[in-house]
Amino acid sequence: MTTSEPHPTRDGAELLAALHAMVSADKAPPGLKGSIAVGVVDAAGALYFVATFGKAVRTEISDTLPTVDAALVMGEAEANAILDTGALPPKPELLVKQGGSALLAKFVSRYLQRQSLLDLRAGGAKRKR
Amino acid sequence: MKSVSGIESKIQALSTELQQGLREVQDKKLPAAKASELIAATLSRIDKLGKTGAEKQGLIAQVLATAFLQEIVAARGGDTKALAAKVGDGLAAAVLAAGTVDGDLVARLKAETVRFQAHGSRLAARRVDLPNLLRDLEAGATGQALKELIRAKHGDDAFVQVGHTNLAFGPRGFRNIKTDVGGSFPSLSARLSLGFSDDAIAGLGSQFEATAAKMAGANDVRILYDGALGRLWSAVTSVVSTRVMTEP
């Protein structure tokens, strides 16, 4: 399989699509309550990954920002940097939030970072072989 | 009754099959004509896994989302968990570093969009054609106005998928392509009409929609909003499109 070709369309919506797929695939109870949005703004406008957590989880990608408990919005460069490197660019151009940081942090911890720690351990073990 | 784990396992397998098959088409290891067959066959098999329309649509959305995630991962190396780790680390840092907006966030973001456009980025250049016209028209546009606009620009034989709307125009005339599967990717124009099940199923982005259009008999598939769909969808585009407009 060839994987060395450059990615032809690299705008930040991929981050949102990845979030959507990751959260949708997790069938366990969310363990948090509230609604969040993660948005990416580029020259064409904004797109948002929106998730509502309660007994069940509802997710969607929307081009309008609904009323949510917490929103985190960034530019395309920031979104791509996160997807590619797991870090922000040195000088983020657009990075704003509104609402509860605690809920956003819970979301990240619940759906992404817990996997991250496990994976880092597994990845470390593989590399040592 | 199918067990949840059994269905999950099948979803995973179908997603992998779809993603790898389309990747092979893109890498020219499989003939281009295989892409349409592959998509149709995969979607047909998913269709059989569900009982109700909603269940089927949910399964299709899940397979497509999984396939898309696999493609994002494949384009970067590593695996899904490693990608989740990167995204988690990055978002955690972003939550800490983000400045708080107290006022109208939507207004602020509109201003940011204008600023990005003013920078004249490559993406802006790619997207100033019909989608922007349509945004301008959005408030007062009727289906007829859009139809006339599209027909004037692209002729009767073109399939045109219109930005973030459900609207499409093709050999069968102007259509409202539904159905949005479970809220999955509506803003990526994820509508695909293949004519089975409840007359419409969701796809994943304009290229999939273009595939459907081609399968439905469109001679000239033009993609006016290319979205962020990456290598996989570009592979589909290259298969189905006789002409792909990514620039005005």
CSV table of C-alpha atoms in Angstrom, one decimal:
chain,number,residue,atom,x,y,z
A,1,MET,CA,0.0,0.0,0.0
A,2,THR,CA,1.3,3.4,-1.0
A,3,THR,CA,1.1,5.9,1.9
A,4,SER,CA,3.8,8.4,0.9
A,5,GLU,CA,1.7,10.6,-1.3
A,6,PRO,CA,0.7,13.9,0.1
A,7,HIS,CA,-2.7,14.3,1.5
A,8,PRO,CA,-4.6,16.2,-1.2
A,9,THR,CA,-7.2,17.9,0.9
A,10,ARG,CA,-6.0,18.8,4.3
A,11,ASP,CA,-8.4,21.1,5.8
A,12,GLY,CA,-9.4,21.0,9.4
A,13,ALA,CA,-12.7,19.3,8.9
A,14,GLU,CA,-10.8,16.0,9.1
A,15,LEU,CA,-10.2,16.7,12.8
A,16,LEU,CA,-14.0,17.0,13.2
A,17,ALA,CA,-14.6,13.9,11.2
A,18,ALA,CA,-12.1,12.0,13.3
A,19,LEU,CA,-13.8,13.2,16.5
A,20,HIS,CA,-17.1,12.2,15.2
A,21,ALA,CA,-16.0,8.7,14.3
A,22,MET,CA,-14.1,8.2,17.6
A,23,VAL,CA,-17.0,9.3,19.8
A,24,SER,CA,-19.7,7.5,17.7
A,25,ALA,CA,-17.7,4.2,17.9
A,26,ASP,CA,-17.6,4.4,21.7
A,27,LYS,CA,-20.7,2.6,22.9
A,28,ALA,CA,-19.9,2.8,26.7
A,29,PRO,CA,-22.0,5.2,28.8
A,30,PRO,CA,-20.5,8.7,28.5
A,31,GLY,CA,-20.1,9.4,32.1
A,32,LEU,CA,-20.6,13.1,31.6
A,33,LYS,CA,-23.5,15.4,31.0
A,34,GLY,CA,-23.9,18.4,28.8
A,35,SER,CA,-23.2,19.5,25.3
A,36,ILE,CA,-20.0,20.5,23.6
A,37,ALA,CA,-18.9,21.8,20.2
A,38,VAL,CA,-15.4,21.7,18.7
A,39,GLY,CA,-15.2,24.1,15.7
A,40,VAL,CA,-12.8,24.7,12.9
A,41,VAL,CA,-12.9,28.0,11.0
A,42,ASP,CA,-11.3,28.4,7.6
A,43,ALA,CA,-11.9,30.6,4.6
A,44,ALA,CA,-15.0,28.7,3.6
A,45,GLY,CA,-16.6,29.2,7.0
A,46,ALA,CA,-16.9,27.1,10.1
A,47,LEU,CA,-17.8,23.5,10.8
A,48,TYR,CA,-18.5,22.1,14.2
A,49,PHE,CA,-18.4,18.7,15.8
A,50,VAL,CA,-21.3,18.8,18.3
A,51,ALA,CA,-21.9,16.2,21.0
A,52,THR,CA,-24.6,16.0,23.6
A,53,PHE,CA,-24.0,13.7,26.5
A,54,GLY,CA,-26.6,12.3,28.8
A,55,LYS,CA,-27.9,8.7,29.1
A,56,ALA,CA,-26.9,8.4,25.5
A,57,VAL,CA,-24.6,10.3,23.2
A,58,ARG,CA,-25.7,12.3,20.2
A,59,THR,CA,-23.1,13.5,17.7
A,60,GLU,CA,-23.2,15.4,14.5
A,61,ILE,CA,-21.2,17.7,12.3
A,62,SER,CA,-22.9,21.0,11.7
A,63,ASP,CA,-22.2,24.2,9.9
A,64,THR,CA,-24.0,26.2,12.5
A,65,LEU,CA,-23.0,26.5,16.1
A,66,PRO,CA,-25.9,25.4,18.3
A,67,THR,CA,-26.3,26.5,21.8
A,68,VAL,CA,-24.0,24.3,23.8
A,69,ASP,CA,-22.5,24.3,27.3
A,70,ALA,CA,-19.0,24.6,26.1
A,71,ALA,CA,-17.4,25.4,22.7
A,72,LEU,CA,-13.8,25.3,21.6
A,73,VAL,CA,-13.0,26.8,18.2
A,74,MET,CA,-9.8,27.0,16.3
A,75,GLY,CA,-8.4,27.8,12.8
A,76,GLU,CA,-7.6,25.3,10.2
A,77,ALA,CA,-3.8,25.4,10.9
A,78,GLU,CA,-4.5,24.6,14.6
A,79,ALA,CA,-6.8,21.7,13.7
A,80,ASN,CA,-4.3,20.2,11.3
A,81,ALA,CA,-1.4,20.6,13.8
A,82,ILE,CA,-3.4,18.7,16.4
A,83,LEU,CA,-4.3,15.9,14.0
A,84,ASP,CA,-0.7,15.7,12.6
A,85,THR,CA,1.4,16.2,15.7
A,86,GLY,CA,-0.8,16.2,18.8
A,87,ALA,CA,0.3,19.7,19.6
A,88,LEU,CA,-0.7,23.3,18.8
A,89,PRO,CA,1.4,25.4,16.4
A,90,PRO,CA,3.8,27.7,18.2
A,91,LYS,CA,1.6,30.8,17.6
A,92,PRO,CA,-2.0,29.8,17.2
A,93,GLU,CA,-3.9,32.1,14.9
A,94,LEU,CA,-7.3,31.3,16.2
A,95,LEU,CA,-8.1,29.5,19.4
A,96,VAL,CA,-11.0,30.5,21.5
A,97,LYS,CA,-13.5,28.9,23.8
A,98,GLN,CA,-16.7,29.7,25.4
A,99,GLY,CA,-18.5,28.1,28.4
A,100,GLY,CA,-17.1,25.5,30.7
A,101,SER,CA,-13.5,24.4,30.2
A,102,ALA,CA,-14.2,21.7,32.8
A,103,LEU,CA,-16.7,20.0,30.5
A,104,LEU,CA,-14.3,20.2,27.5
A,105,ALA,CA,-11.6,18.7,29.6
A,106,LYS,CA,-13.9,15.9,30.8
A,107,PHE,CA,-14.8,15.2,27.2
A,108,VAL,CA,-11.2,15.0,26.1
A,109,SER,CA,-10.3,12.8,29.1
A,110,ARG,CA,-13.2,10.5,28.7
A,111,TYR,CA,-13.0,9.9,24.9
A,112,LEU,CA,-9.4,10.6,23.9
A,113,GLN,CA,-6.8,10.8,26.6
A,114,ARG,CA,-7.7,7.6,28.4
A,115,GLN,CA,-7.1,5.8,25.1
A,116,SER,CA,-4.0,7.8,24.6
A,117,LEU,CA,-2.4,6.6,27.8
A,118,LEU,CA,-3.1,3.0,27.0
A,119,ASP,CA,-1.9,3.4,23.6
A,120,LEU,CA,1.3,5.1,24.6
A,121,ARG,CA,2.1,2.1,26.8
A,122,ALA,CA,1.3,-0.3,24.1
A,123,GLY,CA,3.3,1.7,21.6
A,124,GLY,CA,6.2,1.9,23.9
A,125,ALA,CA,6.2,-1.9,24.4
A,126,LYS,CA,6.1,-2.4,20.7
A,127,ARG,CA,9.0,-0.1,20.0
A,128,LYS,CA,11.1,-1.9,22.6
A,129,ARG,CA,10.8,-5.2,20.8
B,1,MET,CA,-31.1,-11.9,16.9
B,2,LYS,CA,-27.7,-10.5,16.0
B,3,SER,CA,-25.5,-9.8,18.9
B,4,VAL,CA,-24.1,-6.3,19.3
B,5,SER,CA,-20.6,-7.5,19.2
B,6,GLY,CA,-21.3,-9.5,16.1
B,7,ILE,CA,-22.6,-6.4,14.3
B,8,GLU,CA,-19.7,-4.3,15.6
B,9,SER,CA,-17.3,-6.9,14.2
B,10,LYS,CA,-19.1,-6.9,10.9
B,11,ILE,CA,-19.1,-3.1,10.8
B,12,GLN,CA,-15.4,-3.1,11.4
B,13,ALA,CA,-14.7,-5.6,8.7
B,14,LEU,CA,-16.9,-3.9,6.2
B,15,SER,CA,-15.3,-0.5,7.0
B,16,THR,CA,-11.8,-2.0,6.5
B,17,GLU,CA,-12.8,-3.7,3.3
B,18,LEU,CA,-14.3,-0.5,1.9
B,19,GLN,CA,-11.3,1.7,2.9
B,20,GLN,CA,-8.7,-0.7,1.7
B,21,GLY,CA,-10.6,-1.5,-1.5
B,22,LEU,CA,-10.9,2.2,-2.4
B,23,ARG,CA,-7.3,2.8,-1.5
B,24,GLU,CA,-6.2,0.0,-3.9
B,25,VAL,CA,-8.3,1.6,-6.6
B,26,GLN,CA,-6.6,4.9,-5.9
B,27,ASP,CA,-3.2,3.2,-6.0
B,28,LYS,CA,-4.2,1.7,-9.3
B,29,LYS,CA,-4.0,-1.9,-8.0
B,30,LEU,CA,-7.6,-2.4,-8.9
B,31,PRO,CA,-9.4,-1.1,-12.0
B,32,ALA,CA,-11.2,2.2,-11.5
B,33,ALA,CA,-14.5,0.7,-12.3
B,34,LYS,CA,-14.2,-1.4,-9.1
B,35,ALA,CA,-14.8,1.6,-6.9
B,36,SER,CA,-18.5,1.9,-7.7
B,37,GLU,CA,-19.0,-1.8,-7.5
B,38,LEU,CA,-17.2,-1.9,-4.2
B,39,ILE,CA,-19.3,0.9,-2.7
B,40,ALA,CA,-22.5,-0.6,-3.9
B,41,ALA,CA,-21.7,-4.1,-2.7
B,42,THR,CA,-20.5,-2.9,0.7
B,43,LEU,CA,-23.6,-0.7,1.2
B,44,SER,CA,-25.9,-3.5,0.1
B,45,ARG,CA,-24.3,-5.9,2.7
B,46,ILE,CA,-24.6,-3.3,5.4
B,47,ASP,CA,-28.3,-2.8,4.4
B,48,LYS,CA,-28.9,-6.5,5.1
B,49,LEU,CA,-27.5,-6.2,8.6
B,50,GLY,CA,-30.2,-3.8,9.8
B,51,LYS,CA,-33.9,-4.4,10.2
B,52,THR,CA,-35.5,-1.0,10.3
B,53,GLY,CA,-34.7,1.9,8.0
B,54,ALA,CA,-33.3,3.8,10.9
B,55,GLU,CA,-31.2,0.9,12.0
B,56,LYS,CA,-29.8,0.4,8.5
B,57,GLN,CA,-29.0,4.0,8.1
B,58,GLY,CA,-27.3,4.1,11.5
B,59,LEU,CA,-25.1,1.1,10.4
B,60,ILE,CA,-24.3,2.7,7.1
B,61,ALA,CA,-23.3,5.9,8.9
B,62,GLN,CA,-21.1,3.9,11.3
B,63,VAL,CA,-19.3,2.0,8.5
B,64,LEU,CA,-18.7,5.1,6.5
B,65,ALA,CA,-17.4,7.0,9.6
B,66,THR,CA,-15.2,4.1,10.5
B,67,ALA,CA,-13.8,3.8,7.0
B,68,PHE,CA,-13.2,7.5,6.9
B,69,LEU,CA,-11.3,7.4,10.2
B,70,GLN,CA,-9.3,4.5,8.9
B,71,GLU,CA,-8.3,6.5,5.9
B,72,ILE,CA,-7.3,9.5,8.1
B,73,VAL,CA,-5.1,7.1,10.0
B,74,ALA,CA,-3.7,5.4,7.0
B,75,ALA,CA,-2.7,8.8,5.5
B,76,ARG,CA,-0.7,9.6,8.6
B,77,GLY,CA,0.6,6.2,9.7
B,78,GLY,CA,0.1,4.7,13.1
B,79,ASP,CA,-3.3,3.4,14.2
B,80,THR,CA,-6.6,4.7,15.5
B,81,LYS,CA,-5.6,4.7,19.1
B,82,ALA,CA,-2.4,6.6,18.3
B,83,LEU,CA,-4.5,9.2,16.4
B,84,ALA,CA,-6.9,9.4,19.3
B,85,ALA,CA,-3.9,10.0,21.6
B,86,LYS,CA,-2.6,12.8,19.4
B,87,VAL,CA,-6.0,14.4,19.2
B,88,GLY,CA,-6.5,14.1,22.9
B,89,ASP,CA,-3.2,15.7,23.7
B,90,GLY,CA,-3.8,18.5,21.2
B,91,LEU,CA,-7.3,19.2,22.4
B,92,ALA,CA,-6.2,19.1,26.0
B,93,ALA,CA,-3.6,21.7,25.2
B,94,ALA,CA,-6.1,23.7,23.2
B,95,VAL,CA,-8.6,23.8,26.0
B,96,LEU,CA,-5.9,25.2,28.3
B,97,ALA,CA,-4.5,27.7,25.8
B,98,ALA,CA,-7.7,29.0,24.3
B,99,GLY,CA,-8.8,32.5,25.0
B,100,THR,CA,-12.2,32.9,26.5
B,101,VAL,CA,-14.8,34.8,24.4
B,102,ASP,CA,-17.4,36.5,26.5
B,103,GLY,CA,-19.5,38.0,23.8
B,104,ASP,CA,-21.1,36.7,20.7
B,105,LEU,CA,-19.0,33.8,19.6
B,106,VAL,CA,-20.8,33.3,16.3
B,107,ALA,CA,-20.2,36.9,15.3
B,108,ARG,CA,-16.6,36.6,16.3
B,109,LEU,CA,-16.2,33.5,14.1
B,110,LYS,CA,-17.8,35.2,11.1
B,111,ALA,CA,-15.3,37.9,11.5
B,112,GLU,CA,-12.5,35.3,11.6
B,113,THR,CA,-13.9,33.8,8.4
B,114,VAL,CA,-13.7,37.1,6.6
B,115,ARG,CA,-10.2,37.5,7.9
B,116,PHE,CA,-9.2,34.1,6.6
B,117,GLN,CA,-10.7,34.9,3.2
B,118,ALA,CA,-8.8,38.2,3.1
B,119,HIS,CA,-5.6,36.2,3.5
B,120,GLY,CA,-6.5,34.7,0.1
B,121,SER,CA,-5.6,31.2,1.2
B,122,ARG,CA,-5.4,28.4,-1.2
B,123,LEU,CA,-8.6,26.9,0.1
B,124,ALA,CA,-10.5,30.2,-0.3
B,125,ALA,CA,-9.4,30.2,-3.9
B,126,ARG,CA,-10.7,26.8,-4.4
B,127,ARG,CA,-14.1,27.5,-2.9
B,128,VAL,CA,-15.2,30.8,-4.3
B,129,ASP,CA,-17.3,29.4,-7.0
B,130,LEU,CA,-20.9,28.2,-6.6
B,131,PRO,CA,-20.9,27.5,-2.9
B,132,ASN,CA,-20.1,31.1,-2.2
B,133,LEU,CA,-22.7,32.3,-4.6
B,134,LEU,CA,-25.2,30.0,-2.9
B,135,ARG,CA,-24.4,31.3,0.5
B,136,ASP,CA,-25.1,34.8,-0.8
B,137,LEU,CA,-28.4,33.5,-2.2
B,138,GLU,CA,-29.3,31.5,0.9
B,139,ALA,CA,-31.6,33.9,2.6
B,140,GLY,CA,-33.9,34.4,-0.3
B,141,ALA,CA,-33.1,31.6,-2.7
B,142,THR,CA,-35.8,29.2,-3.9
B,143,GLY,CA,-35.2,25.9,-5.5
B,144,GLN,CA,-36.1,27.4,-8.9
B,145,ALA,CA,-33.5,30.1,-8.5
B,146,LEU,CA,-30.8,27.6,-7.7
B,147,LYS,CA,-31.9,25.4,-10.5
B,148,GLU,CA,-31.6,28.2,-13.0
B,149,LEU,CA,-28.3,29.2,-11.6
B,150,ILE,CA,-26.9,25.7,-11.9
B,151,ARG,CA,-28.4,25.1,-15.3
B,152,ALA,CA,-27.0,28.4,-16.6
B,153,LYS,CA,-23.5,27.6,-15.3
B,154,HIS,CA,-23.3,23.9,-16.1
B,155,GLY,CA,-25.9,22.8,-18.5
B,156,ASP,CA,-28.6,20.2,-18.3
B,157,ASP,CA,-26.3,17.1,-18.3
B,158,ALA,CA,-24.2,18.0,-15.3
B,159,PHE,CA,-24.7,16.6,-11.9
B,160,VAL,CA,-24.0,19.4,-9.5
B,161,GLN,CA,-23.7,18.9,-5.8
B,162,VAL,CA,-24.3,22.2,-4.1
B,163,GLY,CA,-22.2,23.1,-1.2
B,164,HIS,CA,-23.6,22.4,2.2
B,165,THR,CA,-27.1,21.9,1.0
B,166,ASN,CA,-29.0,18.8,0.0
B,167,LEU,CA,-29.7,20.1,-3.4
B,168,ALA,CA,-28.4,18.5,-6.5
B,169,PHE,CA,-29.1,18.8,-10.2
B,170,GLY,CA,-28.6,16.1,-12.6
B,171,PRO,CA,-30.1,14.2,-15.6
B,172,ARG,CA,-33.2,13.5,-13.6
B,173,GLY,CA,-33.6,17.2,-12.8
B,174,PHE,CA,-33.3,19.1,-9.6
B,175,ARG,CA,-33.4,16.9,-6.6
B,176,ASN,CA,-33.3,17.2,-2.9
B,177,ILE,CA,-31.0,14.5,-1.9
B,178,LYS,CA,-31.9,13.2,1.4
B,179,THR,CA,-31.4,11.4,3.8
B,180,ASP,CA,-29.1,12.6,6.5
B,181,VAL,CA,-28.1,9.5,8.3
B,182,GLY,CA,-28.4,10.0,12.0
B,183,GLY,CA,-27.0,13.5,11.8
B,184,SER,CA,-23.8,12.1,10.4
B,185,PHE,CA,-21.7,14.6,8.4
B,186,PRO,CA,-24.5,16.8,7.2
B,187,SER,CA,-22.2,19.7,6.8
B,188,LEU,CA,-19.8,17.7,4.6
B,189,SER,CA,-22.7,17.4,2.2
B,190,ALA,CA,-23.0,13.8,3.1
B,191,ARG,CA,-25.9,12.8,1.0
B,192,LEU,CA,-25.8,10.0,-1.5
B,193,SER,CA,-28.6,8.7,-3.5
B,194,LEU,CA,-28.3,5.1,-4.8
B,195,GLY,CA,-32.0,4.3,-5.0
B,196,PHE,CA,-32.2,1.4,-2.6
B,197,SER,CA,-33.8,1.0,0.7
B,198,ASP,CA,-35.8,4.1,1.6
B,199,ASP,CA,-34.9,5.7,-1.7
B,200,ALA,CA,-31.8,7.4,-0.4
B,201,ILE,CA,-29.0,6.7,1.9
B,202,ALA,CA,-26.3,8.9,3.3
B,203,GLY,CA,-22.9,9.0,1.8
B,204,LEU,CA,-19.8,10.7,3.1
B,205,GLY,CA,-19.1,13.9,1.3
B,206,SER,CA,-19.4,15.1,-2.2
B,207,GLN,CA,-17.3,12.5,-3.8
B,208,PHE,CA,-19.6,9.8,-2.6
B,209,GLU,CA,-22.5,11.7,-3.8
B,210,ALA,CA,-20.8,12.0,-7.1
B,211,THR,CA,-20.3,8.3,-7.2
B,212,ALA,CA,-24.0,7.9,-6.7
B,213,ALA,CA,-24.7,10.4,-9.4
B,214,LYS,CA,-22.5,8.5,-11.8
B,215,MET,CA,-24.0,5.2,-10.9
B,216,ALA,CA,-27.4,6.8,-11.5
B,217,GLY,CA,-26.4,7.7,-15.0
B,218,ALA,CA,-24.9,11.2,-14.8
B,219,ASN,CA,-22.5,11.8,-17.6
B,220,ASP,CA,-20.6,14.7,-16.2
B,221,VAL,CA,-20.0,14.8,-12.5
B,222,ARG,CA,-18.7,18.1,-11.2
B,223,ILE,CA,-17.7,18.6,-7.6
B,224,LEU,CA,-18.0,22.2,-6.6
B,225,TYR,CA,-17.4,21.7,-2.9
B,226,ASP,CA,-14.6,19.3,-2.5
B,227,GLY,CA,-14.6,19.3,1.3
B,228,ALA,CA,-12.0,17.7,3.5
B,229,LEU,CA,-12.4,14.2,2.5
B,230,GLY,CA,-8.9,13.2,1.8
B,231,ARG,CA,-7.3,10.5,-0.2
B,232,LEU,CA,-10.1,8.0,-0.1
B,233,TRP,CA,-12.7,10.3,-1.5
B,234,SER,CA,-10.3,11.7,-4.0
B,235,ALA,CA,-9.9,8.2,-5.2
B,236,VAL,CA,-13.6,7.9,-5.7
B,237,THR,CA,-13.7,11.2,-7.4
B,238,SER,CA,-11.0,10.2,-9.9
B,239,VAL,CA,-13.1,7.2,-10.7
B,240,VAL,CA,-16.4,8.8,-11.2
B,241,SER,CA,-15.7,12.3,-12.4
B,242,THR,CA,-15.2,13.2,-15.9
B,243,ARG,CA,-14.5,16.7,-14.7
B,244,VAL,CA,-13.8,17.8,-11.2
B,245,MET,CA,-14.0,21.4,-10.4
B,246,THR,CA,-11.9,22.3,-7.4
B,247,GLU,CA,-11.1,25.8,-8.7
B,248,PRO,CA,-13.4,28.4,-10.2
